[in-house]
Coordinates of C-alpha atoms and ligand atoms in Angstrom, one line a residue:
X1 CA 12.1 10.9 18.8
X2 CA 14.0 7.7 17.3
X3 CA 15.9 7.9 14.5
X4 CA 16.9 5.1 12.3
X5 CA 20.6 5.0 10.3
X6 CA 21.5 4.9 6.8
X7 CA 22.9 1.0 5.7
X8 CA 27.1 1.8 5.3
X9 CA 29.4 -0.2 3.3
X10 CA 30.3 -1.7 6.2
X11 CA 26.8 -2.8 7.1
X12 CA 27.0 -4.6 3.7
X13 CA 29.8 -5.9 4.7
X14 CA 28.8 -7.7 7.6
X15 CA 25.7 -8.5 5.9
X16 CA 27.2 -10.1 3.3
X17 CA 29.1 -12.3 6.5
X18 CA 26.4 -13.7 7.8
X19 CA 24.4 -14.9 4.9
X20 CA 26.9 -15.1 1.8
X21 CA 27.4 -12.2 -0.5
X22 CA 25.1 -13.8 -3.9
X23 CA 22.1 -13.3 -0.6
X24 CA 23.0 -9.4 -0.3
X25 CA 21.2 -7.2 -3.1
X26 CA 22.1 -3.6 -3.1
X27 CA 21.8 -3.3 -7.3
X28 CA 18.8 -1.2 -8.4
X29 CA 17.3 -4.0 -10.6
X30 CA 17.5 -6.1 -8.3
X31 CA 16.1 -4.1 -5.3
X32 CA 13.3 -2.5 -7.1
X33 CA 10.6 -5.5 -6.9
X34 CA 11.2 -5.4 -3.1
X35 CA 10.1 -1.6 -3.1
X36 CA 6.2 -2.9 -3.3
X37 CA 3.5 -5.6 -2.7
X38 CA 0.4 -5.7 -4.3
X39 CA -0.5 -2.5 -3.0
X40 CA -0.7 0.6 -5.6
X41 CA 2.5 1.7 -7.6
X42 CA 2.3 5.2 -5.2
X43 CA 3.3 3.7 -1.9
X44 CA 6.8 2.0 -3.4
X45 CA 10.0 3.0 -1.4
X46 CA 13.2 1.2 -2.2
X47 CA 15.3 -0.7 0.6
X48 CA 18.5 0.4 1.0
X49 CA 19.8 -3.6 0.4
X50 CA 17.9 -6.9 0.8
X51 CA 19.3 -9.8 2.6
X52 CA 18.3 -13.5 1.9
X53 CA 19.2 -15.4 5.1
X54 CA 18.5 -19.6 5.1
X55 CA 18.4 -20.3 8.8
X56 CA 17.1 -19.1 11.9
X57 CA 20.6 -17.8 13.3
X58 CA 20.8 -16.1 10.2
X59 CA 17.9 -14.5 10.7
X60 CA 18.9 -13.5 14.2
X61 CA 22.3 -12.2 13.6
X62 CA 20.7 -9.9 10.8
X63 CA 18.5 -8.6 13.9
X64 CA 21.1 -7.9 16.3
X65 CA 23.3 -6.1 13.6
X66 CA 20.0 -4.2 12.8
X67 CA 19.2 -3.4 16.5
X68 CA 22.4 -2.2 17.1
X69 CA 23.1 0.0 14.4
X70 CA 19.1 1.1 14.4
X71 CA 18.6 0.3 10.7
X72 CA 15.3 -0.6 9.9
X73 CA 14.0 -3.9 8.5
X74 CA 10.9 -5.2 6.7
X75 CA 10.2 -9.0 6.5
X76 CA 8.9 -10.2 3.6
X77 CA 7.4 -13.3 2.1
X78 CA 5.9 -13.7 -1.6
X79 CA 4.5 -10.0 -1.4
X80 CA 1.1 -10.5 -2.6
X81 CA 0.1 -8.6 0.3
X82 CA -2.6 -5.9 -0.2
X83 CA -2.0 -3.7 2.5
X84 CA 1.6 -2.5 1.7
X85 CA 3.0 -4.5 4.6
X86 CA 5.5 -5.8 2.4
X87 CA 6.9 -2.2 1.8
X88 CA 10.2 -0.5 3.2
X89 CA 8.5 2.3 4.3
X90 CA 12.0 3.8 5.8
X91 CA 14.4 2.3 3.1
X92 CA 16.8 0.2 5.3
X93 CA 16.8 -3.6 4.9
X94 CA 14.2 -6.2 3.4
X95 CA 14.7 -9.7 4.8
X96 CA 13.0 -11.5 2.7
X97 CA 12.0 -15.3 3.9
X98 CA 12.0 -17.0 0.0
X99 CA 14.9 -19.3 0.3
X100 CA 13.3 -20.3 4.3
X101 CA 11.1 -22.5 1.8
X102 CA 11.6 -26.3 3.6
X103 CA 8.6 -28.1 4.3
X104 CA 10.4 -29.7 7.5
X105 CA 7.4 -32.5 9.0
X106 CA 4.9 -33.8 8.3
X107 CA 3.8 -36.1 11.4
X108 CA 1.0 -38.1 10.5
X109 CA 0.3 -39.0 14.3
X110 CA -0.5 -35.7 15.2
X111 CA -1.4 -34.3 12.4
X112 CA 0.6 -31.6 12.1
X113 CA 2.8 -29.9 9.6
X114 CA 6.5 -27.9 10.5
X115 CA 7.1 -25.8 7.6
X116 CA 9.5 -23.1 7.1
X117 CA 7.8 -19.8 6.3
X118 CA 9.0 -19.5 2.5
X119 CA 7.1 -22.6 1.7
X120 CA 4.2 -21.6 -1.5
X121 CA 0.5 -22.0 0.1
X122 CA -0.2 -24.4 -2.1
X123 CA 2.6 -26.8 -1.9
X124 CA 2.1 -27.4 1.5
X125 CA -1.9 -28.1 0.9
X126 CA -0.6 -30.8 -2.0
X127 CA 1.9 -32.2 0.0
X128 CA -0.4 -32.9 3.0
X129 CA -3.3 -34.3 0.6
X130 CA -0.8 -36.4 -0.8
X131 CA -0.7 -38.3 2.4
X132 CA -4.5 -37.8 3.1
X133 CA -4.6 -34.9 5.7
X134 CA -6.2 -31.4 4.7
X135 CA -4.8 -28.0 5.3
X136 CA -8.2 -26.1 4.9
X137 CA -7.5 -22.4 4.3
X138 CA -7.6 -21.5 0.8
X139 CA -5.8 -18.1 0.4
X140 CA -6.7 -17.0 -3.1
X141 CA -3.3 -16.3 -3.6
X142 CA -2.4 -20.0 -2.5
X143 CA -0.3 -20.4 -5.8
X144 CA 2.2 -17.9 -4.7
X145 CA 2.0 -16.4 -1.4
X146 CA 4.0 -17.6 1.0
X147 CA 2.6 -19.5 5.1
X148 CA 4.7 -17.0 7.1
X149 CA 2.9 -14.2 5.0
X150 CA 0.0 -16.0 5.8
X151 CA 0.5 -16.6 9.9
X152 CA 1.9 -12.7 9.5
X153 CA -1.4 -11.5 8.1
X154 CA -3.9 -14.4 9.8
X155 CA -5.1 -14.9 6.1
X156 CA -8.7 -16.2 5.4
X157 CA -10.0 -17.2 2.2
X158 CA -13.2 -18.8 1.2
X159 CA -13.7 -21.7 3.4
X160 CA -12.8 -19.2 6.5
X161 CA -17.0 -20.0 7.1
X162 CA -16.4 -23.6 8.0
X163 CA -12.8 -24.0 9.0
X164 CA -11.5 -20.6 10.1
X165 CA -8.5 -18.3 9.3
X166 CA -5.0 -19.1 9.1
X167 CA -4.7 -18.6 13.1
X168 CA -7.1 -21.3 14.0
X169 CA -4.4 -23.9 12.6
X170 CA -1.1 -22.4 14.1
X171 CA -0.6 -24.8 17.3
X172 CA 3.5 -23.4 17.2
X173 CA 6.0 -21.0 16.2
X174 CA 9.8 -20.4 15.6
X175 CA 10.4 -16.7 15.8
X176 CA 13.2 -14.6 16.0
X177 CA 12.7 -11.3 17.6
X178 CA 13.6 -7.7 16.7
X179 CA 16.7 -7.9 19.3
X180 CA 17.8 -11.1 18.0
X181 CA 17.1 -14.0 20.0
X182 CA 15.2 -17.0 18.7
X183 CA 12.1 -17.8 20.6
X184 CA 9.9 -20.9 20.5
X185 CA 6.4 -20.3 21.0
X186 CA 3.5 -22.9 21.6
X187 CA 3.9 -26.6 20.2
X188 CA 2.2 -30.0 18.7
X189 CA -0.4 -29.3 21.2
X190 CA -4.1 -28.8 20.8
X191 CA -4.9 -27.2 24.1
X192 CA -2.4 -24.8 26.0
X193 CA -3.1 -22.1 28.2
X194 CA 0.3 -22.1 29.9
X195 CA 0.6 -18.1 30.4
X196 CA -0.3 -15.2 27.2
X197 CA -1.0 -16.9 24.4
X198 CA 1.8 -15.8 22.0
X199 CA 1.5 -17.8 19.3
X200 CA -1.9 -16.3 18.4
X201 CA -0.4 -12.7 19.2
X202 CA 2.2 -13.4 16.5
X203 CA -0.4 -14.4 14.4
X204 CA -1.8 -11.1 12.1
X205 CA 1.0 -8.9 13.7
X206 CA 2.3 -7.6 10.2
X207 CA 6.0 -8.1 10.6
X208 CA 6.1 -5.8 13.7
X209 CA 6.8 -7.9 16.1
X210 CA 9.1 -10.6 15.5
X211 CA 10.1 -12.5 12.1
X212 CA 8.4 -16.1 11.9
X213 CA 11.2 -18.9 10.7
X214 CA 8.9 -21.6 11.9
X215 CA 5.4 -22.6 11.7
X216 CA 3.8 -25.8 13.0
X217 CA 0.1 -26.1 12.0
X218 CA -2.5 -28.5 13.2
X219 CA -4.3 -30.4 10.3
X220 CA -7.6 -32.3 9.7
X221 CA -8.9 -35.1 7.2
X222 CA -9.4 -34.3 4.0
X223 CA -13.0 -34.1 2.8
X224 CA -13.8 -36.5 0.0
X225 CA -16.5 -34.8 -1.7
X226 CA -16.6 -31.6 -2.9
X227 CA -19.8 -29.4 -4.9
X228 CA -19.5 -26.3 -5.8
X229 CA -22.7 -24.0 -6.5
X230 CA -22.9 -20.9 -9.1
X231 CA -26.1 -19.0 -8.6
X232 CA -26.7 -16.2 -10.7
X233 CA -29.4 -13.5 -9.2
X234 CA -31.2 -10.6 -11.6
X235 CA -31.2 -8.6 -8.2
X236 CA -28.2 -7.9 -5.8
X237 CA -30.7 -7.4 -3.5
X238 CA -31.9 -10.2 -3.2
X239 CA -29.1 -12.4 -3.9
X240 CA -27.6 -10.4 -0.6
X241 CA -30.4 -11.5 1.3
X242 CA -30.1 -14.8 0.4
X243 CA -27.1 -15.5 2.5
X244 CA -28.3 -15.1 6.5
X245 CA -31.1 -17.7 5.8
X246 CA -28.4 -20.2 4.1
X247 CA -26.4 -20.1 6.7
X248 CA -28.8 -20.7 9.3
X249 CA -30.7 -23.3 7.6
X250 CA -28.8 -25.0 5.3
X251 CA -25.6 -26.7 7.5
X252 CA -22.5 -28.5 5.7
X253 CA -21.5 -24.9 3.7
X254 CA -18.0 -24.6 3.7
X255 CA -17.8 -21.1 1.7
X256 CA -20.8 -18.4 0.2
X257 CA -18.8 -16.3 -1.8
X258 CA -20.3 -13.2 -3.4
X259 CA -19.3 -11.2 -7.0
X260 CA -21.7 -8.5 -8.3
X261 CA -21.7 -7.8 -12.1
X262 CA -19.0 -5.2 -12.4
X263 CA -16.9 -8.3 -10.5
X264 CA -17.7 -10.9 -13.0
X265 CA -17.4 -8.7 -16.3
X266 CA -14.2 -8.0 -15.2
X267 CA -13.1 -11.7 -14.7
X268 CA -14.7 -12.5 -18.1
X269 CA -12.6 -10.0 -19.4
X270 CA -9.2 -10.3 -18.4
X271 CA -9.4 -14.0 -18.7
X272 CA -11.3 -14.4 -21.8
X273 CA -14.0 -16.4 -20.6
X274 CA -18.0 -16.2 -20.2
X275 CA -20.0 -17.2 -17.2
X276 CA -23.9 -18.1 -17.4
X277 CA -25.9 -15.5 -16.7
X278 CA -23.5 -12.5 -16.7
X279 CA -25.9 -9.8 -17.2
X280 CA -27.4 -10.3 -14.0
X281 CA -26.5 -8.0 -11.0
X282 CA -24.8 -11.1 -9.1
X283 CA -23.8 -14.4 -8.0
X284 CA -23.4 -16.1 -5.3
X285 CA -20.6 -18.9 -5.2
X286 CA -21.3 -21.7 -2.7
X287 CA -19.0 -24.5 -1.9
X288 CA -20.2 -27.8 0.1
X289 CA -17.5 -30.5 1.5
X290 CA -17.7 -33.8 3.2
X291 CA -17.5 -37.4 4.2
X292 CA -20.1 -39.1 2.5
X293 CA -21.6 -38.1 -1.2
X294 CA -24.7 -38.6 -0.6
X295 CA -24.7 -36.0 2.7
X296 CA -23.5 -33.8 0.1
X297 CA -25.7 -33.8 -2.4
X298 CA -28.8 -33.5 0.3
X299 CA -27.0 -29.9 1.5
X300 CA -26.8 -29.0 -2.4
X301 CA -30.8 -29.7 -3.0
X302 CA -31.6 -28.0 0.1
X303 CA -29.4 -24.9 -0.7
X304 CA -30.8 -25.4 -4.3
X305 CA -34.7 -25.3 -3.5
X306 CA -34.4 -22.2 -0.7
X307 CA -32.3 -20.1 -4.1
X308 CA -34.8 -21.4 -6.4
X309 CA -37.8 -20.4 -3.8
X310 CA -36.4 -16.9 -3.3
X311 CA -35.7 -16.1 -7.2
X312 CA -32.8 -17.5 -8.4
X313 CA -32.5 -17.3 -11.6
X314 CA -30.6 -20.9 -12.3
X315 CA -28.5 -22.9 -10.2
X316 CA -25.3 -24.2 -11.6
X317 CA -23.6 -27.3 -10.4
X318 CA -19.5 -28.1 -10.8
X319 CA -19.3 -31.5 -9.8
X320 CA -16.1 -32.1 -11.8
X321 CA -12.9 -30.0 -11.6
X322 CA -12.5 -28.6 -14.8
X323 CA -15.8 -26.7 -14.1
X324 CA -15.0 -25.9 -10.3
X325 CA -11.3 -24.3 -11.3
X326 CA -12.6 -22.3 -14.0
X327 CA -15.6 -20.9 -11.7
X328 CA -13.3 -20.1 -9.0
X329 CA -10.4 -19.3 -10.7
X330 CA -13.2 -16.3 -11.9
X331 CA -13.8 -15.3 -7.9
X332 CA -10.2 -15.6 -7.6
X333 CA -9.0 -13.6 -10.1
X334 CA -11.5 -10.3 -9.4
X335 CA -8.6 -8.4 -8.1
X336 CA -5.9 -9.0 -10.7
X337 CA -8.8 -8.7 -13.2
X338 CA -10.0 -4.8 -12.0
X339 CA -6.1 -4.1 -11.5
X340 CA -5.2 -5.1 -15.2
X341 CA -8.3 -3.3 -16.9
X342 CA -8.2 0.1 -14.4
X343 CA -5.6 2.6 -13.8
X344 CA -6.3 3.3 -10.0
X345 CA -7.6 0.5 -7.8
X346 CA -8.3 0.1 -4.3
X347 CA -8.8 -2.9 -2.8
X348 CA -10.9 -2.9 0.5
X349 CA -11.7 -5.3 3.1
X350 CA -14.3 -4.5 5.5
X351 CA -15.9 -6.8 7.7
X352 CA -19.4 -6.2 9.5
X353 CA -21.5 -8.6 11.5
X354 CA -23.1 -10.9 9.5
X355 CA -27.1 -9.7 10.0
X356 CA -25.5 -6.2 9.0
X357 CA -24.7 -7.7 5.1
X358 CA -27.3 -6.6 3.5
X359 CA -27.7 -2.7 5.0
X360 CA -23.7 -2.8 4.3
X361 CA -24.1 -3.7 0.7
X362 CA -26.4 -0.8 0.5
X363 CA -24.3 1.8 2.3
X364 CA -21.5 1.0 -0.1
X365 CA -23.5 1.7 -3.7
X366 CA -24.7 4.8 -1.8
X367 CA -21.3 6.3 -0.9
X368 CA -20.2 5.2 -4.3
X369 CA -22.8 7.1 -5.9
X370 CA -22.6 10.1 -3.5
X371 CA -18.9 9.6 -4.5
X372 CA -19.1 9.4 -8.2
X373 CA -17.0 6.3 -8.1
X374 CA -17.4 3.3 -9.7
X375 CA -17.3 0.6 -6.7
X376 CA -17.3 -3.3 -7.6
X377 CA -18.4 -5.2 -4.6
X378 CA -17.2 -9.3 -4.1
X379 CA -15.6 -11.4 -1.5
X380 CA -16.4 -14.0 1.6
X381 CA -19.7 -13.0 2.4
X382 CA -20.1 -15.6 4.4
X383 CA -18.1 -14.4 6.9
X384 CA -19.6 -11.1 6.4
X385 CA -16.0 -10.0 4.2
X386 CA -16.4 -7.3 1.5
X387 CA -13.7 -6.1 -0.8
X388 CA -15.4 -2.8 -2.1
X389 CA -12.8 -2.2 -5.1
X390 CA -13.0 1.2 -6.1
X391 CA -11.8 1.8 -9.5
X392 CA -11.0 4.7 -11.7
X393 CA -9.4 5.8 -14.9
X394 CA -10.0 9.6 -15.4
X395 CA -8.8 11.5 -12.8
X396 CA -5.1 12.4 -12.1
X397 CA -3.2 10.6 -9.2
X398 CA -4.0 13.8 -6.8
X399 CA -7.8 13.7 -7.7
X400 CA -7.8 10.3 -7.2
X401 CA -6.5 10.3 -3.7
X402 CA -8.5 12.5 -2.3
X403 CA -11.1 11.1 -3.9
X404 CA -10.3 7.9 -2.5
X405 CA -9.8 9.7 1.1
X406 CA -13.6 11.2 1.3
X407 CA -14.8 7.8 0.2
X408 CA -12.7 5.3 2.5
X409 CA -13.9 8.0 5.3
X410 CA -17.5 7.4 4.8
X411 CA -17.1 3.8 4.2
X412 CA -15.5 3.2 7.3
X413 CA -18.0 5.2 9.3
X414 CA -21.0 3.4 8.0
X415 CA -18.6 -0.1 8.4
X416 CA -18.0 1.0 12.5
X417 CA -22.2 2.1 12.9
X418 CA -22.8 -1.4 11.9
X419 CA -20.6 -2.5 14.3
X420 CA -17.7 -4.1 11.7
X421 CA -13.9 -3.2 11.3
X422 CA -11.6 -1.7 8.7
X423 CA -9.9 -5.0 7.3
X424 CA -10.9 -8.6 7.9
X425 CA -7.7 -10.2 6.0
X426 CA -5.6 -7.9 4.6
X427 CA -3.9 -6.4 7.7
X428 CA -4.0 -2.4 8.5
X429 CA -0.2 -2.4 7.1
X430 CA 0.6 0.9 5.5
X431 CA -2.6 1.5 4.0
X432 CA -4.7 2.0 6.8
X433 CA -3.1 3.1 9.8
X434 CA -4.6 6.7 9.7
X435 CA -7.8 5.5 9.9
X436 CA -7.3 3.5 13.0
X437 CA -8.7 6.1 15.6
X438 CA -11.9 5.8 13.3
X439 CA -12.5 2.4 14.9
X440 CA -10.1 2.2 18.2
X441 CA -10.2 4.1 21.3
X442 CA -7.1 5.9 21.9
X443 CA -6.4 3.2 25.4
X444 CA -6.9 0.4 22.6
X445 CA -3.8 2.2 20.6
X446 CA -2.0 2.6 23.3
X447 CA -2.3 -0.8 24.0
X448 CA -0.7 -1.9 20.8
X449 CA 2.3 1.0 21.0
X450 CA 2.8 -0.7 24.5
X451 CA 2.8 -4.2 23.3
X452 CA 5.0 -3.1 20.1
X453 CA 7.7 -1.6 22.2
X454 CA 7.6 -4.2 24.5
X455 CA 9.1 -6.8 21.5
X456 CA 10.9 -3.8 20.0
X457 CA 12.4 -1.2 22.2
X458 CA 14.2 0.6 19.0
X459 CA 11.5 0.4 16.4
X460 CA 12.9 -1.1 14.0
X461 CA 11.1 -4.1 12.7
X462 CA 8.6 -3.3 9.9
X463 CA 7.8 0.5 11.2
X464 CA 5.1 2.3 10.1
X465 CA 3.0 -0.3 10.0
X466 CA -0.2 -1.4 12.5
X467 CA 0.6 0.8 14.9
X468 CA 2.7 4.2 14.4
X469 CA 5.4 4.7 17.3
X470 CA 7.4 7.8 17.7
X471 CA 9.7 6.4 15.0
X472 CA 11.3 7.8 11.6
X473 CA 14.4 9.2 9.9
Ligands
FAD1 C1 -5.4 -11.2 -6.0 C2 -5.2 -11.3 -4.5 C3 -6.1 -12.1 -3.8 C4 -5.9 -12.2 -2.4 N1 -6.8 -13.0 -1.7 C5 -6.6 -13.1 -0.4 C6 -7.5 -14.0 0.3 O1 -8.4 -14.7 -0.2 N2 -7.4 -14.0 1.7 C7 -6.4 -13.3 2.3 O2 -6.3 -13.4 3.5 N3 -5.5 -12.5 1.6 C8 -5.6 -12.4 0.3 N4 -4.7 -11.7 -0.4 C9 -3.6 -11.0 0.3 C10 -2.3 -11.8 0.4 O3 -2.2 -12.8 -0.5 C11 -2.2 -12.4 1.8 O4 -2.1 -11.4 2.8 C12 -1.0 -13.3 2.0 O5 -1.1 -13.9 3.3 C13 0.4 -12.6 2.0 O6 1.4 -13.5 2.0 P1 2.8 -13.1 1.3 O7 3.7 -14.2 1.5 O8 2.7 -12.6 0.0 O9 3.3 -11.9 2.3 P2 3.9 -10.5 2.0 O10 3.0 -9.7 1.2 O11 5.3 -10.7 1.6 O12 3.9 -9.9 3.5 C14 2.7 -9.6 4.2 C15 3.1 -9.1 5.6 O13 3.6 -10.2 6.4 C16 4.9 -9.8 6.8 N5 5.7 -11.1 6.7 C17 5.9 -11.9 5.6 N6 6.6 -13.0 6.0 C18 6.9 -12.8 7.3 C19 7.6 -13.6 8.2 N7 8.1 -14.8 7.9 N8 7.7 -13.2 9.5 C20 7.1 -12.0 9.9 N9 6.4 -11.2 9.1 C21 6.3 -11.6 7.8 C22 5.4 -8.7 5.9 O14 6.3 -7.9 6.6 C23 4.1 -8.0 5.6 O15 3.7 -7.1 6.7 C24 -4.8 -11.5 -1.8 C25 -3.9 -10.8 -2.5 C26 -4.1 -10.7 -3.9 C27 -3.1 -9.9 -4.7

């Protein structure tokens, strides 16, 4: 059994060496905000210091110092993770990426972008628009969380349907591992099978296996015409059922997003706004992109007439962007919405194969019920994503989680007999490790331990996280 050390004075000290002492917090208001991500105020756990390097050799140094006096650290970007993948689960150090926050390249020819991994979502999307290339995946969080957190989770978003995740645009990486050297992994190149492919095992590996300082992502052109549908339906049935025959018939859809009523009400709410229709038990949110207008609007009447046909109750177009932002600034806000108005929130992210939507959508209002918790259902149902949120105010914290236990336990049985997984975008981080042998043989986690300790023979990069190793104080 590994343990890890406590962080000396002297630790500090050395710390403080490498990246300047104004980028070494050990003060308790200043440490406290590293404690958690968007994860619930239960699984905070303070670092023992956090350390703000600005380089790569920075980074590394902290890693050998680390590795050497077996002290625990925990990358971190913006922390709008949802997973707790973010938190120091053994106290030790936070290394957080926010001042890595350069965008380095952006190289027209081969359209491709070198960023550091501190650089806002969003910035980088404006900043490749502004010279007419397209950086398609639209985190939610895109206003604040950060590309490394999004390589280190493999984020998705709505347009994950057309485009992919986060990993389908990752061509190279800078990474520094948990011994301290500084690796560079894959390139500006569109095709490579020149031995494992590490890039994409970097990509959605939490923070456990090596810290990202670099990312070079491949880009595309940036569509010049965008729709965006709002569909309300009087029956989630219905409006489930709707989305298999869209996506097989109707081609050009670049996201199907889903919000039932308990969803929307709570948007209206928190952000003081109405949406048409919001007594009905849901919506679909569609979203069509391309080249030519007139392409566009022929996908949008042939997505309108099969709603229409199957009972839609209206459908709603936003051809102008005040419309479209306050629409999906609705879907996007669900989560800080059910957060603000509940005391205990969960938010899930199961995935099933896409045929199994609508049984899925069923299974989770029966567990709910059979539960007695109050379950809103949205997300990228396109990609057959569901973030069952449940919610409660009543119980005390103890209730609660075991509450939550039972229900996450039948959730993610009826999730692996339709053949889906625990989390589709959020990452297994903290949150979800215990319910891994639900899903994964025991060779399977094996297989991961074996991989971890491979990149990190003393544990000590992000641990308790993915996978658990014989690691802890
Ligand atoms: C309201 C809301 C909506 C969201 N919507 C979406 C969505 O649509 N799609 C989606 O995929 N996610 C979504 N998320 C989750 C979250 O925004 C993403 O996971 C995001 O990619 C996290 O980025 P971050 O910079 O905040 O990372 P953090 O939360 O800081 O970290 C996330 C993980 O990455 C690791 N990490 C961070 N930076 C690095 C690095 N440079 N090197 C190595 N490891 C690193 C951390 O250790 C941690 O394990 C949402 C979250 C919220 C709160």
């Amino acid at each position: 059994m590994m343990a890890f050390n406590k962080v000396t004075p002297q630790i500090i000290e050395r710390l403080r060496a490498i990246v300047g002492e104004e980028n070494v917090l050990t003060a308790l208001e200043d440490i406290t905000q590293y404690g958690l991500d968007e994860i619930e105020e239960r699984y905070r756990n303070l670092p023992e210091v956090v350390v703000k390097p600005r380089t790569p050799e920075e980074v590394a140094a902290i890693m050998k110092l680390a590795n050497e006096a077996r002290i625990p650290v925990t990358p971190r970007g913006a922390g709008t993770g949802l997973s707790g993948g973010a938190v120091p689960l053994y106290g030790g150090i936070v290394l957080s990426l926010e001042r890595m926050n350069e965008i380095l390249e952006i190289d027209h020819d081969n359209m491709m972008v070198t960023v550091e991994p501190g650089v806002v979502l969003a910035d980088m999307m404006r900043a490749v628009e502004a010279q007419g290339l397209f950086y398609p995946v639209d985190v939610s969080t895109l206003e604040s969380c950060h590309v490394g957190g999004n390589v280190a989770e493999n984020a998705g978003g709505a347009r994950a349907m057309k485009y992919g995740v986060t990993g389908h645009w990752v061509c190279g990486l800078e990474v520094v591992t948990p011994t301290g050297e500084i690796v560079h992994i894959g390139g500006k190149r569109i095709k490579d099978v020149t031995g494992y492919n590490l890039v994409q095992l970097l990509v959605g590996s939490e923070g456990t296996l090596g810290i990202i300082t670099k990312i070079i992502f491949r880009l595309t052109v940036k569509p010049k015409y965008v729709l965006d549908l709002l569909i309300p339906f009087e029956s989630l049935d219905i409006a489930v059922a709707q989305v298999l025959g869209l996506l097989r018939e109707v081609y050009g859809l670049s996201a199907v997003e889903f919000m039932d009523s308990l969803s929307i009400q709570a948007a209206e709410q928190y952000l003081n706004m109405t949406l048409p229709y919001d007594d009905c038990e849901a919506h679909l949110l569609i979203q069509i992109d391309g080249m030519e207008e007139e392409e566009v609007w022929r996908v949008a009447e042939r997505a309108y007439q099969k709603l229409i046909e199957a009972g839609a109750k209206e459908v709603f177009v936003a051809d102008n962007r005040i419309t479209r932002e306050k629409i999906w600034r609705a879907r996007r806000e669900i989560a800080e919405a059910l957060r603000a108005l509940h005391r205990y929130i969960s938010v899930e992210d199961i995935v099933v194969p896409r045929a199994k939507i609508p049984e899925m959508v069923q299974s989770i209002r029966k567990i709910a019920r059979r539960h007695r918790l109050v379950v809103p259902v949205y997300g990228h149902i396109g990609d057959g994503n569901l973030h069952p949120t449940p919610v409660a105010d009543d119980f005390d914290e103890q209730t609660w989680i075991s509450k939550l236990d039972a229900f996450l336990m039948d959730l993610f049985c009826a999730v692996r007999e339709l053949g889906g997984n625990l989390t589709a975008e959020h990452g297994v981080g903290l949150k979800r490790i215990k319910y891994l042998p639900l899903v994964m043989s025991q060779a399977e986690i094996a297989l991961m331990q074996a991989i971890k300790k491979a990149w990190d023979p003393n544990g000590i990069l992000n641990p308790g996280k993915v996978v658990m190793l014989e690691t802890g104080p």
